[in-house]
Short mmCIF file of C-alpha atoms in Angstrom, two decimals:
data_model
loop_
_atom_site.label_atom_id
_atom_site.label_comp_id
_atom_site.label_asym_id
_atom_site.label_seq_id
_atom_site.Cartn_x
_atom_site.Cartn_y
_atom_site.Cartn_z
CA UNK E 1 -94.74 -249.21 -71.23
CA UNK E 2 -97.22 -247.58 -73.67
CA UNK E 3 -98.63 -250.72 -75.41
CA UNK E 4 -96.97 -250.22 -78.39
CA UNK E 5 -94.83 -251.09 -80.79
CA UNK E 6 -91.60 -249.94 -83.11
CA UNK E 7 -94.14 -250.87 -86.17
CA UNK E 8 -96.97 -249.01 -85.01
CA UNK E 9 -95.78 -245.80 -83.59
CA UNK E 10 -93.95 -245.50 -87.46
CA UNK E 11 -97.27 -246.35 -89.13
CA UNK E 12 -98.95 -243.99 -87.18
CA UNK E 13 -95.83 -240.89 -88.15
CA UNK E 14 -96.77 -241.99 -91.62
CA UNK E 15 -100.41 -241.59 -91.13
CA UNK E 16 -99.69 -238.31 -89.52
CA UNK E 17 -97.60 -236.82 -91.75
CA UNK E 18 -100.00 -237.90 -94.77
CA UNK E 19 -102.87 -236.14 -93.11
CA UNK E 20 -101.14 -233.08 -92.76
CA UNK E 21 -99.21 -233.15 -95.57
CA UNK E 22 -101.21 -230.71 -97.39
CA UNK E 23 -99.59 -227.64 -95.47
CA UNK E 24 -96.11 -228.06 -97.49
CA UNK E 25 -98.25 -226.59 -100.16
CA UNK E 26 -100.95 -224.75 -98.79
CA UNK E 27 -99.21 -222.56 -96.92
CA UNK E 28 -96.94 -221.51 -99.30
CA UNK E 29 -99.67 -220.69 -101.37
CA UNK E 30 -100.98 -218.51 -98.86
CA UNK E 31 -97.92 -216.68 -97.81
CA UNK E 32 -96.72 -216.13 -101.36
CA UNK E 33 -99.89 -213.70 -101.73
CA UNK E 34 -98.08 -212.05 -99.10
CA UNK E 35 -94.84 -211.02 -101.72
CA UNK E 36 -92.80 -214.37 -100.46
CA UNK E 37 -91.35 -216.90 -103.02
CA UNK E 38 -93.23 -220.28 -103.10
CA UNK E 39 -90.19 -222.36 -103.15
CA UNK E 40 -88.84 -220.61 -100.49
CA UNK E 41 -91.37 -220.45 -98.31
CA UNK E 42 -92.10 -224.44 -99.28
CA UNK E 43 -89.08 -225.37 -97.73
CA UNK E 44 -89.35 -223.17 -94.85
CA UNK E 45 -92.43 -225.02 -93.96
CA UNK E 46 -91.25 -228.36 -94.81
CA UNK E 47 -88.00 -227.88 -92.41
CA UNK E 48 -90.05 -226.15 -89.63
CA UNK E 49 -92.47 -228.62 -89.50
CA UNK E 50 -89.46 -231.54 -89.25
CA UNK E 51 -87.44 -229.41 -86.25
CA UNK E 52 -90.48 -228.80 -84.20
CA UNK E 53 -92.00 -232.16 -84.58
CA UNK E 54 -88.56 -234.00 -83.71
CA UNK E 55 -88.12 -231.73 -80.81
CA UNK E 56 -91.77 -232.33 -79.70
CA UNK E 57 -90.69 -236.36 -79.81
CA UNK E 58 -87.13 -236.00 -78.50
CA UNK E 59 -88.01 -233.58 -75.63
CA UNK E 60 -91.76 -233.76 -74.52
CA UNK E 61 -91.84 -237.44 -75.66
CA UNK E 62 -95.64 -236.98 -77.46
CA UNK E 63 -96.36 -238.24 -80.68
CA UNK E 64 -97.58 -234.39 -81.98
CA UNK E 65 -96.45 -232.87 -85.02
CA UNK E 66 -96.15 -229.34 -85.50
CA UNK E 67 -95.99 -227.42 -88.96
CA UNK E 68 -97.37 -223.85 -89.50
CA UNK E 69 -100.69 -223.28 -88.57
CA UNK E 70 -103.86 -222.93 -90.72
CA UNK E 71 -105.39 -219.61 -89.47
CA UNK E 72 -102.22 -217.81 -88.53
CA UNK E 73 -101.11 -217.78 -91.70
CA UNK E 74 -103.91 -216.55 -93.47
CA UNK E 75 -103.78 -213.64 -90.13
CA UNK E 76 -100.10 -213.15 -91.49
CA UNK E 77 -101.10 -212.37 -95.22
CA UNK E 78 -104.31 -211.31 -95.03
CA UNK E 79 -104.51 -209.52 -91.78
CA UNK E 80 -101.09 -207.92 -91.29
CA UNK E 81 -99.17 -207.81 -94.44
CA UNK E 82 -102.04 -207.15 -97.12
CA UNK E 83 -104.38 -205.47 -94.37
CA UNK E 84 -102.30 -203.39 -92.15
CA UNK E 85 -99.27 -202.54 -94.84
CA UNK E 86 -96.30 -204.35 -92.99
CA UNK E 87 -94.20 -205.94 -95.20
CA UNK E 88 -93.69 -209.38 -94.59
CA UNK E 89 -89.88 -209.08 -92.87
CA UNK E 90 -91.92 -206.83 -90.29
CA UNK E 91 -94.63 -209.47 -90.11
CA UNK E 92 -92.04 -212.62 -89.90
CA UNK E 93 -90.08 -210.17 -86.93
CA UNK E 94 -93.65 -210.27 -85.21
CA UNK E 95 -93.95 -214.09 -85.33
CA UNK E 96 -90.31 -214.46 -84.07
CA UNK E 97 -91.08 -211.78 -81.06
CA UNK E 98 -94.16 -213.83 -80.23
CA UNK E 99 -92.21 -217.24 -79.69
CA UNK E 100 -89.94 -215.59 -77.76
CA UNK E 101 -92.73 -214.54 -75.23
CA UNK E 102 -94.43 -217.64 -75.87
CA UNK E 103 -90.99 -219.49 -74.96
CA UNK E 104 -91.12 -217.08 -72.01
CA UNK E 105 -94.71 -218.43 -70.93
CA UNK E 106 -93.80 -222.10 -71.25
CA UNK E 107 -90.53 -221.49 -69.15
CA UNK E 108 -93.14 -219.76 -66.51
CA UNK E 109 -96.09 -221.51 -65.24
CA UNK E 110 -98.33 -219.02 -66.13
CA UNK E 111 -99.09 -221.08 -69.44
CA UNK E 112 -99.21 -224.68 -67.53
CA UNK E 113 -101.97 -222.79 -64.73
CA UNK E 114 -104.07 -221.49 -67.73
CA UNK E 115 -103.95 -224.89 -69.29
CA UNK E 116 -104.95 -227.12 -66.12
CA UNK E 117 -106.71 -224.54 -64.98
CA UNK E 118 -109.43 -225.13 -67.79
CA UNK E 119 -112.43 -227.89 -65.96
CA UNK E 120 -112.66 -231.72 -66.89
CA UNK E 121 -115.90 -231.31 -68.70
CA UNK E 122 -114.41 -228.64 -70.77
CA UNK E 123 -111.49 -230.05 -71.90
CA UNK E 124 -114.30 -232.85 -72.77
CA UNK E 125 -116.23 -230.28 -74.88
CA UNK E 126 -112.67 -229.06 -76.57
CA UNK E 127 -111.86 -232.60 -77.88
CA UNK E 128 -115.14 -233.29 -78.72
CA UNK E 129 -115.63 -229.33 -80.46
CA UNK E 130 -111.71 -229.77 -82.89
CA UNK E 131 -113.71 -233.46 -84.05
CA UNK E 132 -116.45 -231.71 -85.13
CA UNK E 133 -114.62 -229.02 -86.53
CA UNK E 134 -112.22 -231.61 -88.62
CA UNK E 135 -115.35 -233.14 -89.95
CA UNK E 136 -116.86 -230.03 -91.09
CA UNK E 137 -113.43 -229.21 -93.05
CA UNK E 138 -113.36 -232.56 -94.22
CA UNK E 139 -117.01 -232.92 -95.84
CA UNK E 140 -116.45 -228.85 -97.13
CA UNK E 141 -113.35 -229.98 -98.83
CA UNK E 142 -114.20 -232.51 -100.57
CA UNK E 143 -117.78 -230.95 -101.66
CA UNK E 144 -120.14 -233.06 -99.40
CA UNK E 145 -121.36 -230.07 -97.86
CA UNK E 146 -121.93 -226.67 -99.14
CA UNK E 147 -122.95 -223.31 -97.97
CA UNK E 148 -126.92 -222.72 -98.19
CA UNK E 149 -128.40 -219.54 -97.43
CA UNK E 150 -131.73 -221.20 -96.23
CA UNK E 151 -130.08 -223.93 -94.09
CA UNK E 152 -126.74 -222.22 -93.62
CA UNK E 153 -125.47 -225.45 -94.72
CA UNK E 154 -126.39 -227.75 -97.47
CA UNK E 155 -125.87 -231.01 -99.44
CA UNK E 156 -123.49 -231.12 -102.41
CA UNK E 157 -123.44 -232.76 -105.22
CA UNK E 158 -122.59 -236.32 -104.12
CA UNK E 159 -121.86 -237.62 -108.05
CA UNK E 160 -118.80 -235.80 -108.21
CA UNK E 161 -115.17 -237.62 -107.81
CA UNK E 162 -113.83 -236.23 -104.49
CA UNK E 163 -116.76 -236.84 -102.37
CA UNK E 164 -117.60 -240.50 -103.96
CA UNK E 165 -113.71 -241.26 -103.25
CA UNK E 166 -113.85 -239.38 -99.32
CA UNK E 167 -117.44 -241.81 -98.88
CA UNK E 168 -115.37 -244.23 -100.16
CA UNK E 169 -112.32 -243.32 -98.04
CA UNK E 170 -114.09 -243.19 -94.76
CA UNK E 171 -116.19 -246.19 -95.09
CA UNK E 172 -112.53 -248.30 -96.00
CA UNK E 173 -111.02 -246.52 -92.85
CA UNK E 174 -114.47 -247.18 -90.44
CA UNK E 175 -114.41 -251.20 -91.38
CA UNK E 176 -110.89 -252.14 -91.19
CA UNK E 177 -110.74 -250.03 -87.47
CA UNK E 178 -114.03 -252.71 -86.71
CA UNK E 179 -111.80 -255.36 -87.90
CA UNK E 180 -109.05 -253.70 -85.62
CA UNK E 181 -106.31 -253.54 -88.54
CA UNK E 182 -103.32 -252.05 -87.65
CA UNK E 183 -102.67 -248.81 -89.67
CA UNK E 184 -106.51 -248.75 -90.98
CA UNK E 185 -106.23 -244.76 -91.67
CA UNK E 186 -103.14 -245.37 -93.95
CA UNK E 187 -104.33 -247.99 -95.86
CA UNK E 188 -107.75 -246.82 -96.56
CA UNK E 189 -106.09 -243.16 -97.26
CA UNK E 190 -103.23 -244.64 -99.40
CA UNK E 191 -106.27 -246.93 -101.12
CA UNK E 192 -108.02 -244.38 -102.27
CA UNK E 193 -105.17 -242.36 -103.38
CA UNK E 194 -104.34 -245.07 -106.01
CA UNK E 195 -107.40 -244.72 -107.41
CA UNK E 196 -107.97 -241.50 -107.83
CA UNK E 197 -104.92 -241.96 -109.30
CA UNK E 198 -105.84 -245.00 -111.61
CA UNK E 199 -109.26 -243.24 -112.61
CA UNK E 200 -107.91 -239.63 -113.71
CA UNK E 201 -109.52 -237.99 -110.43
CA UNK E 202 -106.08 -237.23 -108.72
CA UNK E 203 -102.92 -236.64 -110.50
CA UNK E 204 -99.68 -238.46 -110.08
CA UNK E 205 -97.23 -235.33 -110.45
CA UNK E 206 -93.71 -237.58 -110.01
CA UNK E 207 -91.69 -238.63 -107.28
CA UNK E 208 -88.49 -236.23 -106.34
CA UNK E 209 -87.35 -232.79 -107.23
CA UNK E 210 -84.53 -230.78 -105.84
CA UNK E 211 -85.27 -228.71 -103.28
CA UNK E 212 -85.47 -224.89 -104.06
CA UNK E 213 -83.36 -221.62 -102.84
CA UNK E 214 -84.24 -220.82 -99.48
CA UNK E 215 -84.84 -217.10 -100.36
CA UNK E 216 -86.17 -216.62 -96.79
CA UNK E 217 -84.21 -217.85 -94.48
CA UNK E 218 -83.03 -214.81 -91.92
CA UNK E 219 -84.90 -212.26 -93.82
CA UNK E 220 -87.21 -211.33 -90.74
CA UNK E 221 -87.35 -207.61 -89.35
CA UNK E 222 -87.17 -207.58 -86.11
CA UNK E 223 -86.83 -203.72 -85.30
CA UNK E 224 -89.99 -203.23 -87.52
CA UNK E 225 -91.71 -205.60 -85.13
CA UNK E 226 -90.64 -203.38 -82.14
CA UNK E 227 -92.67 -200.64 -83.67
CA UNK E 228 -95.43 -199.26 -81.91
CA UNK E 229 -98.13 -200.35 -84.27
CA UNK E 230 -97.15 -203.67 -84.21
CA UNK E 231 -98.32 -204.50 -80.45
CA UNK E 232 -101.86 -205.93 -81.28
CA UNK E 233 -99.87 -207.85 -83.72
CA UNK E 234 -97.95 -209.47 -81.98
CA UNK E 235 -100.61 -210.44 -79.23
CA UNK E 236 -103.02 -211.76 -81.69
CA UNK E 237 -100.93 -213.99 -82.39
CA UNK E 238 -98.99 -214.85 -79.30
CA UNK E 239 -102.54 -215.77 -77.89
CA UNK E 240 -104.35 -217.50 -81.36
CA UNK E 241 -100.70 -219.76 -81.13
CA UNK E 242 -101.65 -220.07 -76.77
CA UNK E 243 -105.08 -221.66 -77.36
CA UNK E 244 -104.82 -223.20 -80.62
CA UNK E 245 -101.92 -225.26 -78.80
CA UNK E 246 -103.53 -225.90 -75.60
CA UNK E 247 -106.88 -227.23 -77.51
CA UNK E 248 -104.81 -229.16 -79.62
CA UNK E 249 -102.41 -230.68 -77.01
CA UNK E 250 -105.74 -231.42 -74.77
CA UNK E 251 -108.03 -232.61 -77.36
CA UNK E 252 -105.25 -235.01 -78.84
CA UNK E 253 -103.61 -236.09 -75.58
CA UNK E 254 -107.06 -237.09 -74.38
CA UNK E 255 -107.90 -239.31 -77.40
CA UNK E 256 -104.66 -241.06 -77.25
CA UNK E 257 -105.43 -241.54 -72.97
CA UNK E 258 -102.63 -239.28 -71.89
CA UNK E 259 -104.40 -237.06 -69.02
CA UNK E 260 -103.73 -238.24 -65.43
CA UNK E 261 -106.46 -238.36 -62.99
CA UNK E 262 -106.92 -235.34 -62.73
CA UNK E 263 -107.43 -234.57 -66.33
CA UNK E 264 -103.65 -232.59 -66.54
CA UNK E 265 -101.24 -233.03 -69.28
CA UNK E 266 -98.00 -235.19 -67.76
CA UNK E 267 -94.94 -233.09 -69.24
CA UNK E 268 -96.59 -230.30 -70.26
CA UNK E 269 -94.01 -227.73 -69.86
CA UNK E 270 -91.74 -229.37 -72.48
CA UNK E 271 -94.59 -229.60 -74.55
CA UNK E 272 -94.99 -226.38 -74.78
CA UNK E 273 -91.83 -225.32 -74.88
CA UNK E 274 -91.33 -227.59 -77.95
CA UNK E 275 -94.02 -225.55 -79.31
CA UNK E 276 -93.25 -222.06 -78.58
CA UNK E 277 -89.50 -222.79 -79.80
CA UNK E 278 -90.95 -223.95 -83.17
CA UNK E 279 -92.96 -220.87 -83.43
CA UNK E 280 -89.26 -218.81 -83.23
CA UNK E 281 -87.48 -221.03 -85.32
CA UNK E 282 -90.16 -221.24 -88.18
CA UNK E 283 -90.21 -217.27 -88.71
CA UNK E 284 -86.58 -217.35 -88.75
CA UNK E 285 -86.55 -219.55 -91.53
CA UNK E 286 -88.98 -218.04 -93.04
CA UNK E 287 -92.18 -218.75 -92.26
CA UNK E 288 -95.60 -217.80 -90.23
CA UNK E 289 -95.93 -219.35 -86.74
CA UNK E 290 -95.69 -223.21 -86.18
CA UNK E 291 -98.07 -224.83 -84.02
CA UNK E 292 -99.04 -228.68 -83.02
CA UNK E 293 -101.50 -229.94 -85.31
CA UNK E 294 -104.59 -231.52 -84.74
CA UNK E 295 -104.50 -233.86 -87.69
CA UNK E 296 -101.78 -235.64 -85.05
CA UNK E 297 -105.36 -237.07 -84.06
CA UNK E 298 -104.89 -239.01 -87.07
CA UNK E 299 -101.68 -240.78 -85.99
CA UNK E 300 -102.76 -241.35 -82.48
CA UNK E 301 -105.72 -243.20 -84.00
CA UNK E 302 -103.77 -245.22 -85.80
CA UNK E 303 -101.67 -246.62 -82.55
CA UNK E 304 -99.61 -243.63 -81.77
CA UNK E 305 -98.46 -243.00 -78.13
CA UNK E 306 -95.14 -242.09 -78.32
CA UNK E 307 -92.58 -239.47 -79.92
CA UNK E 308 -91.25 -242.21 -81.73
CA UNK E 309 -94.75 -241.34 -83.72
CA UNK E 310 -93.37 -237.68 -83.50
CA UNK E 311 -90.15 -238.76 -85.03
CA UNK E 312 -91.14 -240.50 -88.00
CA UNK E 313 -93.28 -238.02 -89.32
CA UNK E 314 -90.03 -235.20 -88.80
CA UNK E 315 -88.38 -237.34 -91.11
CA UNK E 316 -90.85 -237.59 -93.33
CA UNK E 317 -91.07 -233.86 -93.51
CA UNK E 318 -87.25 -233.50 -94.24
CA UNK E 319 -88.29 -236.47 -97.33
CA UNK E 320 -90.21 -234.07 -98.43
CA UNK E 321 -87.76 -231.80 -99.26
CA UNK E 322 -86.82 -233.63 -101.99
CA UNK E 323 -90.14 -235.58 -102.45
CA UNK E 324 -92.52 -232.51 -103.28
CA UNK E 325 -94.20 -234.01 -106.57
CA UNK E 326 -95.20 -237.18 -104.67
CA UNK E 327 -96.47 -235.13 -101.62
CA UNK E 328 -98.52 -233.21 -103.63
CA UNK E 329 -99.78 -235.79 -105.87
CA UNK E 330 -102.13 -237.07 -102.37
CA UNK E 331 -105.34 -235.36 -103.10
CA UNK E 332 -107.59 -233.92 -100.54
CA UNK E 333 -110.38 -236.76 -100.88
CA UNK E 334 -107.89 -238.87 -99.05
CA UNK E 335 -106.92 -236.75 -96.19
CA UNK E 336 -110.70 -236.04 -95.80
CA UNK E 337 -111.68 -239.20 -95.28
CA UNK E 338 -108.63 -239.95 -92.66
CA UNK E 339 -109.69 -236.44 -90.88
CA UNK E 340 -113.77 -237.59 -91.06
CA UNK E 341 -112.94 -240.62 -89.30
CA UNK E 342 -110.88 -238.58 -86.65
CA UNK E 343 -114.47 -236.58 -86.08
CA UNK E 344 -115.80 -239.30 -84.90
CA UNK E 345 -113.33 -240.85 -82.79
CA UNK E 346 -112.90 -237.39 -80.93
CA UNK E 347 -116.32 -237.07 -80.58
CA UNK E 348 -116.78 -239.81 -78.39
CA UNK E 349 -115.38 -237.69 -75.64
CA UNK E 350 -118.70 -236.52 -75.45
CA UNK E 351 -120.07 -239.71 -73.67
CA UNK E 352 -117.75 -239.03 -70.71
CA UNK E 353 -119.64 -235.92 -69.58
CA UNK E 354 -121.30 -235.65 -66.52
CA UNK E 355 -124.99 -235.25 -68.56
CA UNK E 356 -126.99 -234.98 -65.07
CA UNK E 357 -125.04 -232.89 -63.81
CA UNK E 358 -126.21 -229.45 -65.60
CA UNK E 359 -123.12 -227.58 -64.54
CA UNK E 360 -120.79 -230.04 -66.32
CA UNK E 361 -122.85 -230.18 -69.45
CA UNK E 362 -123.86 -226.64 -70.29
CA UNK E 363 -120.56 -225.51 -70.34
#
């Protein structure tokens, strides 16, 4: 029913998960400034990001993966624990009291009205906006561009390894998509993986390792999120998890051809309740709130229309449990290239605007 395939919708979970792989170590990094243990926190994010993205497959049927987002957690470390003095129980009690009112939301319509509430041309500009936005982290992570305080932003130094093998990467990806091979974004990132690999540019770190004490898991405070001074708290981040979702949902469910006529999400209340029960689940295992990623962009590029997509790339989460070495041993050249190619997928939504029509543009 949605032109595709058992073979495709797992080929696009595996290009998911591989373009948003880099969280399972990034945000422990980022959370462990906070006082947390690594490990811990590592497998808090690796099973947070399975549970929400199966339940986002099993339940709202999308092919959307969810792991802790990129922004709240550096709000969680930086912002609340480091910067207002909570300790990071209080802060994980503030992230489980926001899913619950984000679970309250999604059960409400409120969330659904705000959502289709937001015009055509602007959900347009939202897709188009996150492509953009990928392809700015994507050329700043692998050192194509760099800051400039003339320009703002400037060219790097295009001799070095990462952004020869992103060029390299993205121009791999771009021809076999031409050519219409299935799974392009995996093979050109898995291609240039090998040879950074082969070449001494990106290290091969092993393949399994056991998994590490959960140190974490139920640790959260949630009477010292009840405290008075933790209101602002917990609204920044109820709404930063509200329209980091919605834009995501909308920008990816419009690349993959998912909005009805009318330009609304189908199922969008168990979308969002797959979300906002992640979110609650991830701070009680210990981590900052969990949110559907863009880089699912990646997966619906690569065929994905299903949660069968969704599915796979849970599993692939819970693999990397056990699989941390090998997960870690993708370097960011590869996902850079996958997530440059995304930018300019998602910025053909731009074409669909109503140009002549200055009240459909501007905004």
């Amino acid at each position: 029913e949605h032109n595709s395939s058992i073979r495709q919708e797992v080929l696009a979970g595996v290009t998911t998960f591989l373009a948003m792989a880099y969280i399972t170590v990034v945000n422990p990094g980022i959370l462990s400034a906070a006082g947390m243990d690594f490990g811990a926190v590592f497998v808090a994010t690796c099973l947070a990001a399975a549970l929400g993205t199966a339940v986002m497959g099993l339940y709202a049927n999308y092919p959307v993966a969810q792991a802790p987002g990129m922004g709240q957690n550096a709000f969680f470390t930086y912002g609340v624990v480091l910067g207002l003095g909570h300790s990071w129980q209080s802060a994980l009690g503030a992230v489980f009291v926001s899913g619950l009112i984000f679970i309250l939301l999604s059960v409400l319509p409120v969330r659904e009205w705000l959502i289709n509430a937001i015009p055509r041309s602007l959900k347009l500009g939202i897709s188009a906006g996150i492509g953009l936005f990928l392809g700015i982290i994507a050329l700043t992570g692998s050192g194509i561009i760099v800051s400039n305080d003339a320009t703002i932003v400037g060219l790097g130094d295009l001799t070095e390894a990462p952004a020869i093998f992103m060029i390299l990467g993205f121009v791999v990806i771009a021809a076999l998509s031409a050519r219409r091979t299935v799974g392009a974004v995996v093979i050109g990132m898995l291609a240039v993986t090998v040879l950074g690999w082969l070449t001494g540019a990106a290290e091969f770190k092993g393949l399994v390792s056991m998994p590490p004490p959960m140190t974490t898991f139920l640790e959260l405070d949630i009477a010292g999120a009840l405290d008075l001074s933790m209101v602002t708290v917990i609204l920044t981040l109820l709404l930063v998890d509200v329209f980091d979702t919605a834009g995501t949902l909308v920008g990816v469910a419009n690349r993959a051809g998912m909005l009805n006529e009318e330009g609304h999400l189908p199922r969008l209340r168990r979308a969002l309740l797959s979300d906002s029960s992640a979110t609650a689940v991830g701070a009680v295992l210990g981590t900052s709130s969990t949110t559907s990623f863009i880089e699912s962009a990646a997966g619906v590029e690569a065929g994905g229309r299903t949660g069968l997509t969704a599915l796979t790339t849970a599993a692939l989460f819970l693999l990397c449990l056990f699989m941390a070495p090998l997960a870690q041993s993708v370097p960011g050249f590869a996902t850079g290239a996958a997530l440059l190619f995304v930018a300019t997928i998602m910025a053909r939504a731009l074409e669909d605007l109503e140009w002549g029509d200055v009240s459909e543009s501007a905004p």
